[in-house]
Each structure stands twice: as C-alpha cells, then as structure tokens.
C-alpha cells in the first residue's frame, strides 16, 4: 500500500493582486534622476557625433578651395547651407534629449522624410546654381581657345569632386565604387575628346560627371545624417534600458494582498534565474554594436533597434521583474502551505513538526517539512512548483510508518489535508495515491539541504 499521497494545489488567488500590480510602468523607478543622466550622456554623444560631421565639413570646405573660382563659389554656398542644416538637427536632438519617446515606425518615417526634403531642397538649389553657371560658361565657349581652357577646368573640377567624395565618405562611398570608377573613366574620355579638338563635347562630358558627383555627395550626406540621428536615439534608448535594469535589480516586496513588506527585498537576479544578467549582457552588446566604428550599423539595423529591440528589452525587463516577484511569493506560499498541512496533521494525528528546508537550500525549489510521531513514525510534506507558471503547486504527503498503516488511515489522512486546505480558501484537488513507497532519501533533511536530489515529483 502506498504511503505517497498527491494533491494538486492552486494558489493563484493568493497572488492575483500582486500580478495585477505588475505593469510595465512598475520598472520606471527613479526616473527623474535617470533621465538627467541619460540626457547628459546623450549630449556627450551629440558633441562627439556632430563633431565628426563638423570635421568632415571642414575637410570638404578645404578641398573646395581647389576648385575653379566659379565652382568654388557654388560649392561654398552649398556647404554653408548643409552646415546650417546639421546645426539645426543637432539642436533639435539636444532639445529632445531625455524625452525617451517611443521611436515608432511612423515617427521615424516622419523624421527621415523631413531630412530627405531638406537635402532635396538643397539639391534643387544646387542644380539651379549649376545650370546658371553652365549658362555663363556657354557664353564663353564661342572662343575656341577659351572653350578648351574651360573644358580642362571642368575636368579638373570634376576630378576634385571625385576626390572629395572619397575623402569625406571613405566607408559610405564603397557601395558606389563601380559608379565612381565609371565617372573616373568618363573624365578620362573627356580629356581624350579634348585632345582631339572637341572642346565643347569634352566640357559637356565633364560637366555631366561633375553634376552626378555633386548629387552623390549630397546623397551620402543625407544617408550619413540619417544614420547618425538614429544612432544617437538608439544609444539613448539603450542607456535608458541599462538604467532600468540597474534600478530594478533589487525591488521592494509585496505580499499576497499587494501590501509592501518593509523587512524584505526582491533580488531580481536570483529569483529570475539569471535572466537579469542576460538582459544586461544583451543590452551591452547592442550598445557596443551601435558604437562600432570599424563596421558601423546601417540605418536599417539602427531602425530595428529603435523600433523593436530596445522596446522589447524594456518589456522583457518588466516581465522578468514581475516573474521574479511572483516566484518569490510562490516560494513563501509553499512554506505557508506546508505549515497549513503540518498544522492539520498535528491536530489529527498527534505528529509534531520537527524540521523544514528547501531542496538544496534554494528557495526557488520545493519545500519540505518533517513531522515525527512519538512512536517513531514520520511524515514528510513536499510542496513543489508544478512548473506551469500559474501559481500551482504539487503537494505530497509522504508517510514513513514503522508499523503497517491501514489503507483507510492513509486515505483519511489525505482527505483531511484536502479539507483543511479548502477550509482556508485554497483550491486543492482530491488526493491521489501514487504507486510505490516513499523514497527514504527524503527523510534525510541534512541531505536535502546539501544538494538538489532527484525530485520527489518523479514517479
């Protein structure tokens, strides 16, 4: 006859209020101080990121000095307008630093559209300037000798623009290597055409290459600014998540009715089984990724971090904190449940509670309580998580009797335990007898404390 009685216990109502209170906003702790720190770091990012933009613009402006007088005036105006645009973008980012608004796809698309419109307007203005310059040059090419000089000047200006593209955007220009190579060949052909006496044709070819290089330079400028904007925002959101992880590593503890327990704390790392460390490591890897200068992330990858990965990390943090709190509460409930069962058995059978421990001395595991009768008989109560994540526990009453306990006595013992639990408002199933005899190892509480044994739930 089996001395193993199994009872399924549903404790979900015991922590219903606690679970309801665990919302995403619960992880937003100490927000004002965190926002100040995030804002400071974002400002530092802006200084670094737009410092690079300004250095590049100075490089371009110096290179522009190598153009002909007419082209130099045109490109100087273009660079001045681009510099003003970059300054406005930096000011906008600086003004909104720390707001931590969610960068939705719609919002990002709006920002990208605005940037594209600014660059497109600049491109239209530049084309008008180029066309005006071409008209002025057209008046001069009637003089054959003068036409040849202007053609050579046009080729020289186009070659300078070719070098500017390579110098200003050494990485971004790589995807356009074939296009740049083709334009370089176009300029070689312009010189060959000029050598055969066709100055006007050579000038037209060089002028076409110059215009295309100018368009490419502005397109690269747009892509770079878009990427840098996303990079700053992604870094800001990830720093926010890092602060939240740090702030939520230790939390206040709430009881079954949602009240704060001032004499206890929640170690989220412990109760989440290391999930907090995994979130911390994943966030740090993303921060490293967006800061990678050798292989910088493109706009698509940064957009994915902004729209999906950073918000997902924050959501998972909230879930981790909630789950850790629930597990800690469930652990305490296992002790409470064992105490209720022990009290019922003491009243019914004359057994006395002598010991209690968690398996492996780990509060996340099953809790065991031992009761001993004066005749030497023992009862071990095991309350183990059911593994469903829904607050359900498996209760076993393991009877170790020196004499031969009657089947009716063991059955009555299980039924009394069930009635006692239900009287306390705990939903408990009818007891079920399990095959076999209780494992003697579960009488050794020193052994239970030292290591995690084979689970008593195994049959």
Coordinates of C-alpha atoms in Angstrom, one line a residue:
X1 CA 0.0 0.0 0.0
X2 CA 1.3 3.4 -1.0
X3 CA 2.4 6.0 1.5
X4 CA 2.5 8.6 -1.2
X5 CA -0.5 11.0 -1.5
X6 CA -0.5 13.6 -4.2
X7 CA -2.7 16.8 -4.0
X8 CA -2.8 19.5 -6.7
X9 CA -3.0 22.9 -5.1
X10 CA -3.9 26.1 -6.9
X11 CA -2.6 29.2 -5.2
X12 CA -3.3 31.7 -8.0
X13 CA -5.8 33.8 -6.0
X14 CA -3.1 34.3 -3.3
X15 CA -1.0 36.4 -5.5
X16 CA -3.7 37.7 -8.0
X17 CA -3.3 41.2 -6.7
X18 CA 0.4 41.1 -6.9
X19 CA 0.3 40.0 -10.6
X20 CA -2.2 42.7 -11.4
X21 CA 0.0 45.3 -9.9
X22 CA 3.0 44.3 -12.0
X23 CA 2.7 46.6 -15.1
X24 CA 5.3 47.9 -17.4
X25 CA 5.3 51.3 -15.6
X26 CA 6.4 49.5 -12.5
X27 CA 10.0 49.3 -13.8
X28 CA 10.1 53.1 -14.3
X29 CA 11.7 53.7 -10.9
X30 CA 13.8 56.7 -10.0
X31 CA 13.0 58.1 -13.4
X32 CA 13.9 61.8 -12.9
X33 CA 17.5 61.1 -11.8
X34 CA 17.9 58.5 -14.6
X35 CA 16.6 60.9 -17.2
X36 CA 19.1 63.5 -16.1
X37 CA 21.9 61.0 -16.5
X38 CA 20.6 59.8 -19.9
X39 CA 20.3 63.4 -21.1
X40 CA 23.9 64.2 -20.1
X41 CA 25.2 61.1 -21.9
X42 CA 23.1 61.9 -25.0
X43 CA 24.5 65.5 -25.0
X44 CA 28.0 63.9 -24.9
X45 CA 27.1 61.7 -27.8
X46 CA 25.8 64.6 -29.8
X47 CA 29.1 66.5 -29.2
X48 CA 31.0 63.5 -30.5
X49 CA 28.8 62.6 -33.4
X50 CA 28.3 66.1 -34.7
X51 CA 31.9 66.9 -34.0
X52 CA 32.7 64.3 -36.7
X53 CA 30.2 65.9 -39.0
X54 CA 31.8 69.3 -38.5
X55 CA 35.3 67.9 -39.0
X56 CA 34.1 66.4 -42.3
X57 CA 32.6 69.6 -43.4
X58 CA 35.8 71.5 -42.7
X59 CA 37.7 68.9 -44.8
X60 CA 35.2 69.3 -47.7
X61 CA 35.4 73.1 -47.4
X62 CA 39.2 72.9 -47.6
X63 CA 39.0 70.7 -50.6
X64 CA 36.5 73.0 -52.3
X65 CA 39.3 75.6 -52.3
X66 CA 41.0 73.6 -55.0
X67 CA 38.0 74.1 -57.4
X68 CA 37.9 76.8 -60.1
X69 CA 36.6 80.2 -58.9
X70 CA 33.1 79.7 -60.3
X71 CA 32.7 76.2 -58.9
X72 CA 34.2 77.2 -55.6
X73 CA 31.6 79.9 -55.1
X74 CA 28.8 77.4 -55.9
X75 CA 30.1 74.7 -53.6
X76 CA 30.9 77.1 -50.8
X77 CA 27.3 78.2 -50.7
X78 CA 26.2 74.6 -50.7
X79 CA 28.4 73.7 -47.8
X80 CA 27.2 76.7 -45.8
X81 CA 23.6 75.6 -46.2
X82 CA 24.5 72.0 -45.3
X83 CA 26.3 73.2 -42.2
X84 CA 23.3 75.2 -41.1
X85 CA 21.1 72.1 -41.6
X86 CA 23.4 70.0 -39.5
X87 CA 23.4 72.6 -36.8
X88 CA 19.6 72.6 -36.7
X89 CA 19.5 68.8 -36.5
X90 CA 21.9 68.8 -33.6
X91 CA 19.9 71.5 -31.8
X92 CA 16.7 69.5 -32.2
X93 CA 18.3 66.3 -30.9
X94 CA 19.8 68.3 -28.0
X95 CA 16.4 69.8 -27.1
X96 CA 14.6 66.5 -27.1
X97 CA 17.3 64.5 -25.3
X98 CA 15.9 62.6 -22.4
X99 CA 12.3 62.7 -23.6
X100 CA 12.6 58.9 -24.4
X101 CA 9.6 59.0 -26.6
X102 CA 9.0 55.7 -28.4
X103 CA 10.6 55.9 -31.9
X104 CA 7.7 54.3 -33.8
X105 CA 7.9 53.5 -37.4
X106 CA 5.6 56.4 -38.2
X107 CA 7.7 58.9 -36.2
X108 CA 11.0 57.7 -37.7
X109 CA 9.5 57.9 -41.2
X110 CA 8.4 61.5 -40.5
X111 CA 12.0 62.4 -39.4
X112 CA 13.5 60.7 -42.4
X113 CA 11.1 62.5 -44.7
X114 CA 11.9 65.8 -43.2
X115 CA 15.7 65.2 -43.7
X116 CA 15.1 64.0 -47.2
X117 CA 13.1 67.1 -48.0
X118 CA 15.9 69.3 -46.7
X119 CA 18.5 67.6 -48.7
X120 CA 16.2 67.5 -51.8
X121 CA 15.7 71.3 -51.5
X122 CA 19.4 71.8 -51.2
X123 CA 19.9 69.6 -54.3
X124 CA 17.4 71.6 -56.3
X125 CA 19.1 74.8 -55.3
X126 CA 22.5 73.4 -56.2
X127 CA 21.2 72.3 -59.6
X128 CA 19.8 75.7 -60.3
X129 CA 23.2 77.2 -59.4
X130 CA 25.0 74.6 -61.7
X131 CA 22.6 75.4 -64.5
X132 CA 23.2 79.1 -64.1
X133 CA 26.9 78.5 -64.1
X134 CA 26.6 76.4 -67.2
X135 CA 24.7 79.2 -68.9
X136 CA 27.5 81.6 -68.1
X137 CA 30.1 79.3 -69.4
X138 CA 28.0 78.7 -72.6
X139 CA 28.5 82.4 -73.5
X140 CA 32.3 81.9 -73.3
X141 CA 32.8 78.8 -75.4
X142 CA 32.4 80.6 -78.7
X143 CA 36.1 81.4 -78.4
X144 CA 37.8 78.2 -79.4
X145 CA 40.9 78.7 -77.2
X146 CA 38.7 79.8 -74.3
X147 CA 36.5 76.8 -74.8
X148 CA 39.4 74.4 -74.4
X149 CA 40.5 76.1 -71.2
X150 CA 37.0 75.9 -69.8
X151 CA 36.8 72.2 -70.7
X152 CA 40.1 71.5 -68.9
X153 CA 38.8 73.5 -65.9
X154 CA 35.6 71.4 -65.9
X155 CA 37.5 68.1 -65.9
X156 CA 39.7 69.4 -63.1
X157 CA 36.7 70.4 -61.0
X158 CA 35.0 67.1 -61.6
X159 CA 38.2 65.2 -60.5
X160 CA 38.3 67.4 -57.3
X161 CA 34.7 66.4 -56.6
X162 CA 35.6 62.8 -57.2
X163 CA 38.4 63.1 -54.5
X164 CA 36.0 64.9 -52.1
X165 CA 33.6 62.0 -52.2
X166 CA 36.3 59.5 -51.4
X167 CA 37.8 61.7 -48.7
X168 CA 34.6 62.8 -47.0
X169 CA 32.9 59.4 -47.1
X170 CA 35.6 56.7 -47.3
X171 CA 33.2 54.0 -46.0
X172 CA 29.9 55.1 -47.4
X173 CA 31.4 55.6 -50.8
X174 CA 32.4 51.9 -51.1
X175 CA 28.9 50.7 -52.2
X176 CA 29.2 53.3 -55.0
X177 CA 32.7 52.1 -56.1
X178 CA 31.6 50.9 -59.5
X179 CA 29.7 54.2 -60.1
X180 CA 32.8 56.3 -59.1
X181 CA 35.0 54.2 -61.3
X182 CA 32.7 54.7 -64.2
X183 CA 32.7 58.5 -63.6
X184 CA 36.5 58.5 -63.4
X185 CA 36.6 56.7 -66.8
X186 CA 34.1 59.3 -68.1
X187 CA 36.6 62.1 -67.2
X188 CA 39.4 60.3 -68.9
X189 CA 37.3 60.1 -72.0
X190 CA 36.6 63.9 -71.7
X191 CA 40.3 64.6 -71.7
X192 CA 40.7 62.3 -74.7
X193 CA 37.9 64.1 -76.5
X194 CA 39.5 67.5 -75.7
X195 CA 42.8 66.2 -77.1
X196 CA 41.1 65.5 -80.4
X197 CA 39.9 69.1 -80.5
X198 CA 36.3 68.7 -79.4
X199 CA 36.3 71.2 -76.5
X200 CA 32.5 71.6 -76.3
X201 CA 31.9 67.8 -76.2
X202 CA 34.6 67.4 -73.6
X203 CA 33.1 70.2 -71.5
X204 CA 29.7 68.6 -71.7
X205 CA 31.0 65.2 -70.6
X206 CA 33.0 66.7 -67.6
X207 CA 30.0 68.9 -66.6
X208 CA 27.7 65.8 -66.6
X209 CA 30.2 63.9 -64.3
X210 CA 30.5 67.0 -62.1
X211 CA 26.7 67.2 -61.6
X212 CA 26.5 63.5 -60.8
X213 CA 29.3 63.6 -58.3
X214 CA 27.6 66.6 -56.6
X215 CA 24.3 64.6 -56.4
X216 CA 26.2 61.6 -55.0
X217 CA 27.9 63.8 -52.4
X218 CA 24.6 65.1 -51.2
X219 CA 23.0 61.7 -51.1
X220 CA 25.9 60.4 -49.0
X221 CA 25.5 63.4 -46.7
X222 CA 21.8 62.6 -46.3
X223 CA 22.4 58.9 -45.5
X224 CA 25.1 59.8 -43.1
X225 CA 23.0 62.3 -41.2
X226 CA 20.0 59.9 -41.1
X227 CA 22.3 57.1 -39.7
X228 CA 23.8 59.5 -37.1
X229 CA 20.4 60.6 -36.0
X230 CA 19.2 57.1 -35.5
X231 CA 22.5 56.2 -33.8
X232 CA 22.1 58.9 -31.1
X233 CA 18.4 57.9 -30.5
X234 CA 19.3 54.2 -30.3
X235 CA 22.1 54.9 -27.8
X236 CA 19.7 57.0 -25.7
X237 CA 17.0 54.3 -25.5
X238 CA 19.6 51.5 -24.7
X239 CA 21.1 53.7 -21.9
X240 CA 17.6 54.1 -20.6
X241 CA 17.1 50.3 -20.5
X242 CA 20.5 49.9 -18.8
X243 CA 19.5 52.3 -16.1
X244 CA 16.2 50.5 -15.6
X245 CA 18.0 47.2 -15.3
X246 CA 20.2 48.6 -12.6
X247 CA 17.3 50.3 -10.8
X248 CA 15.3 47.2 -10.7
X249 CA 18.0 44.7 -9.6
X250 CA 16.6 45.0 -6.1
X251 CA 12.9 45.7 -5.6
X252 CA 10.5 46.1 -2.7
X253 CA 8.5 43.0 -1.8
X254 CA 4.7 42.9 -1.9
X255 CA 2.6 40.4 0.0
X256 CA -0.3 38.3 -1.3
X257 CA -2.7 41.3 -0.9
X258 CA -0.3 43.7 -2.6
X259 CA 1.0 45.4 0.5
X260 CA 4.6 46.4 0.7
X261 CA 6.7 44.3 3.1
X262 CA 9.3 46.6 4.6
X263 CA 11.5 43.9 6.1
X264 CA 12.1 42.1 2.8
X265 CA 13.6 42.8 -0.6
X266 CA 13.4 41.1 -4.0
X267 CA 16.7 40.1 -5.6
X268 CA 15.6 40.0 -9.2
X269 CA 18.7 38.3 -10.5
X270 CA 18.3 35.4 -8.0
X271 CA 14.6 34.9 -8.5
X272 CA 14.7 35.3 -12.3
X273 CA 17.3 32.5 -12.5
X274 CA 19.9 34.9 -14.1
X275 CA 17.6 36.5 -16.6
X276 CA 18.5 40.0 -15.4
X277 CA 22.2 39.3 -16.3
X278 CA 21.2 38.0 -19.7
X279 CA 19.2 41.2 -20.3
X280 CA 22.1 43.3 -19.1
X281 CA 24.5 41.5 -21.4
X282 CA 22.2 41.7 -24.4
X283 CA 21.7 45.5 -23.9
X284 CA 25.5 46.0 -23.6
X285 CA 26.1 44.1 -26.8
X286 CA 23.6 46.3 -28.6
X287 CA 25.4 49.4 -27.2
X288 CA 28.7 48.1 -28.4
X289 CA 27.1 47.4 -31.8
X290 CA 25.8 50.9 -32.4
X291 CA 29.2 52.3 -31.3
X292 CA 31.2 50.1 -33.7
X293 CA 33.3 52.4 -35.8
X294 CA 35.0 49.8 -37.9
X295 CA 31.8 48.1 -39.1
X296 CA 29.1 50.7 -38.2
X297 CA 25.5 49.6 -38.3
X298 CA 23.4 50.8 -41.2
X299 CA 20.2 52.8 -40.9
X300 CA 18.1 49.6 -41.3
X301 CA 19.8 47.9 -38.3
X302 CA 19.5 51.1 -36.2
X303 CA 15.9 51.5 -37.1
X304 CA 15.3 47.9 -35.9
X305 CA 17.0 48.6 -32.6
X306 CA 14.8 51.7 -32.1
X307 CA 11.5 50.2 -33.2
X308 CA 11.8 46.7 -31.9
X309 CA 14.9 45.6 -29.9
X310 CA 15.1 48.3 -27.3
X311 CA 11.4 48.4 -26.6
X312 CA 11.5 44.6 -26.4
X313 CA 14.3 44.7 -23.8
X314 CA 12.2 47.0 -21.7
X315 CA 9.2 44.8 -22.0
X316 CA 11.2 41.7 -21.1
X317 CA 12.6 43.5 -18.1
X318 CA 9.1 44.3 -16.8
X319 CA 8.2 40.6 -17.3
X320 CA 11.3 39.5 -15.6
X321 CA 10.7 41.7 -12.5
X322 CA 7.1 40.5 -12.3
X323 CA 8.1 36.9 -12.7
X324 CA 10.8 37.2 -10.1
X325 CA 8.3 38.7 -7.6
X326 CA 5.8 36.0 -8.3
X327 CA 8.4 33.3 -7.8
X328 CA 9.5 34.8 -4.5
X329 CA 5.9 35.0 -3.4
X330 CA 5.2 31.4 -4.5
X331 CA 8.2 30.3 -2.5
X332 CA 6.8 31.8 0.6
X333 CA 3.4 30.4 -0.2
X334 CA 4.9 26.9 -0.4
X335 CA 6.2 27.4 3.2
X336 CA 2.7 28.7 4.2
X337 CA 1.1 25.7 2.6
X338 CA 3.4 23.2 4.3
X339 CA 2.7 25.0 7.6
X340 CA -1.1 24.6 7.0
X341 CA -0.7 20.9 6.2
X342 CA 1.5 20.4 9.2
X343 CA -1.0 22.1 11.4
X344 CA -3.8 19.9 10.1
X345 CA -1.8 16.7 10.6
X346 CA -0.7 17.8 14.1
X347 CA -4.4 18.2 15.1
X348 CA -5.4 14.9 13.5
X349 CA -2.6 12.5 14.3
X350 CA -0.5 13.8 17.2
X351 CA 2.5 14.3 14.9
X352 CA 4.9 17.2 15.7
X353 CA 6.7 19.4 13.3
X354 CA 10.5 19.0 13.7
X355 CA 12.2 20.4 10.6
X356 CA 11.8 22.2 7.4
X357 CA 14.1 23.1 4.4
X358 CA 14.2 23.9 0.8
X359 CA 15.7 21.4 -1.6
X360 CA 19.4 22.3 -2.0
X361 CA 18.7 25.2 0.5
X362 CA 17.4 27.0 -2.6
X363 CA 14.3 29.0 -2.0
X364 CA 13.3 28.6 -5.6
X365 CA 12.9 24.8 -5.2
X366 CA 10.5 22.5 -3.4
X367 CA 9.9 23.0 0.3
X368 CA 10.0 20.0 2.7
X369 CA 8.6 19.8 6.3
X370 CA 9.1 16.8 8.6
X371 CA 6.7 15.7 11.3
X372 CA 7.5 12.9 13.8
X373 CA 5.2 10.8 16.0
X374 CA 6.2 9.7 19.4
X375 CA 6.1 6.1 18.1
X376 CA 8.8 6.9 15.6
X377 CA 6.7 7.2 12.5
X378 CA 7.4 10.1 10.2
X379 CA 5.6 12.2 7.7
X380 CA 7.4 14.4 5.1
X381 CA 5.4 17.1 3.4
X382 CA 6.7 18.2 0.0
X383 CA 5.4 21.3 -1.7
X384 CA 6.9 21.7 -5.2
X385 CA 6.2 24.1 -8.1
X386 CA 4.1 22.4 -10.7
X387 CA 6.1 24.0 -13.4
X388 CA 3.1 25.6 -15.1
X389 CA 4.0 29.2 -14.1
X390 CA 0.4 29.7 -13.0
X391 CA 0.8 29.5 -9.2
X392 CA 0.0 25.8 -9.0
X393 CA 1.9 23.6 -6.6
X394 CA 2.1 19.9 -6.1
X395 CA 1.7 18.7 -2.5
X396 CA 2.8 15.3 -1.5
X397 CA 2.3 13.7 1.9
X398 CA 5.0 11.0 2.3
X399 CA 4.3 8.6 5.1
X400 CA 7.1 6.6 6.7
X401 CA 5.4 4.3 9.2
X402 CA 7.3 1.8 11.4
X403 CA 4.1 -0.1 11.8
X404 CA 1.8 -1.0 9.0
X405 CA -0.7 1.9 8.5
X406 CA -4.1 0.8 7.2
X407 CA -5.1 1.9 3.7
X408 CA -8.2 3.6 5.2
X409 CA -6.0 5.6 7.6
X410 CA -3.7 6.9 4.9
X411 CA -6.7 7.7 2.6
X412 CA -8.4 9.6 5.5
X413 CA -5.1 11.5 6.2
X414 CA -5.1 12.7 2.6
X415 CA -8.7 13.7 2.7
X416 CA -8.4 15.6 5.9
X417 CA -5.4 17.6 4.4
X418 CA -7.6 18.4 1.4
X419 CA -10.5 19.5 3.6
X420 CA -8.1 21.6 5.7
X421 CA -6.7 23.4 2.7
X422 CA -10.2 24.1 1.2
X423 CA -11.3 25.5 4.6
X424 CA -8.5 28.0 4.2
X425 CA -9.7 29.0 0.8
X426 CA -7.1 27.1 -1.1
X427 CA -8.3 25.2 -4.2
X428 CA -7.0 21.6 -3.8
X429 CA -7.8 18.5 -5.8
X430 CA -8.8 15.2 -4.2
X431 CA -5.8 13.2 -3.0
X432 CA -4.4 10.6 -5.4
X433 CA -2.4 7.5 -4.2
X434 CA 0.8 7.1 -6.2
X435 CA 2.5 3.8 -6.9
X436 CA 5.4 2.7 -4.9
X437 CA 6.7 3.6 -1.5
X438 CA 8.2 7.0 -0.5
X439 CA 11.9 7.4 -1.2
X440 CA 13.9 7.1 2.1
X441 CA 16.2 9.8 0.9
X442 CA 13.5 12.4 1.7
X443 CA 13.8 11.6 5.4
X444 CA 17.4 12.9 5.4
X445 CA 16.9 16.7 5.7
X446 CA 20.7 17.4 6.0
X447 CA 21.0 15.7 2.6
X448 CA 18.1 17.7 1.2
X449 CA 19.9 20.9 2.3
X450 CA 23.2 20.0 0.8
X451 CA 22.2 19.2 -2.7
X452 CA 19.3 19.0 -5.1
X453 CA 18.2 15.4 -5.0
X454 CA 16.1 13.6 -7.6
X455 CA 12.7 15.4 -7.4
X456 CA 10.1 13.7 -5.3
X457 CA 7.7 14.6 -8.1
X458 CA 9.3 11.9 -10.3
X459 CA 7.4 8.7 -10.2

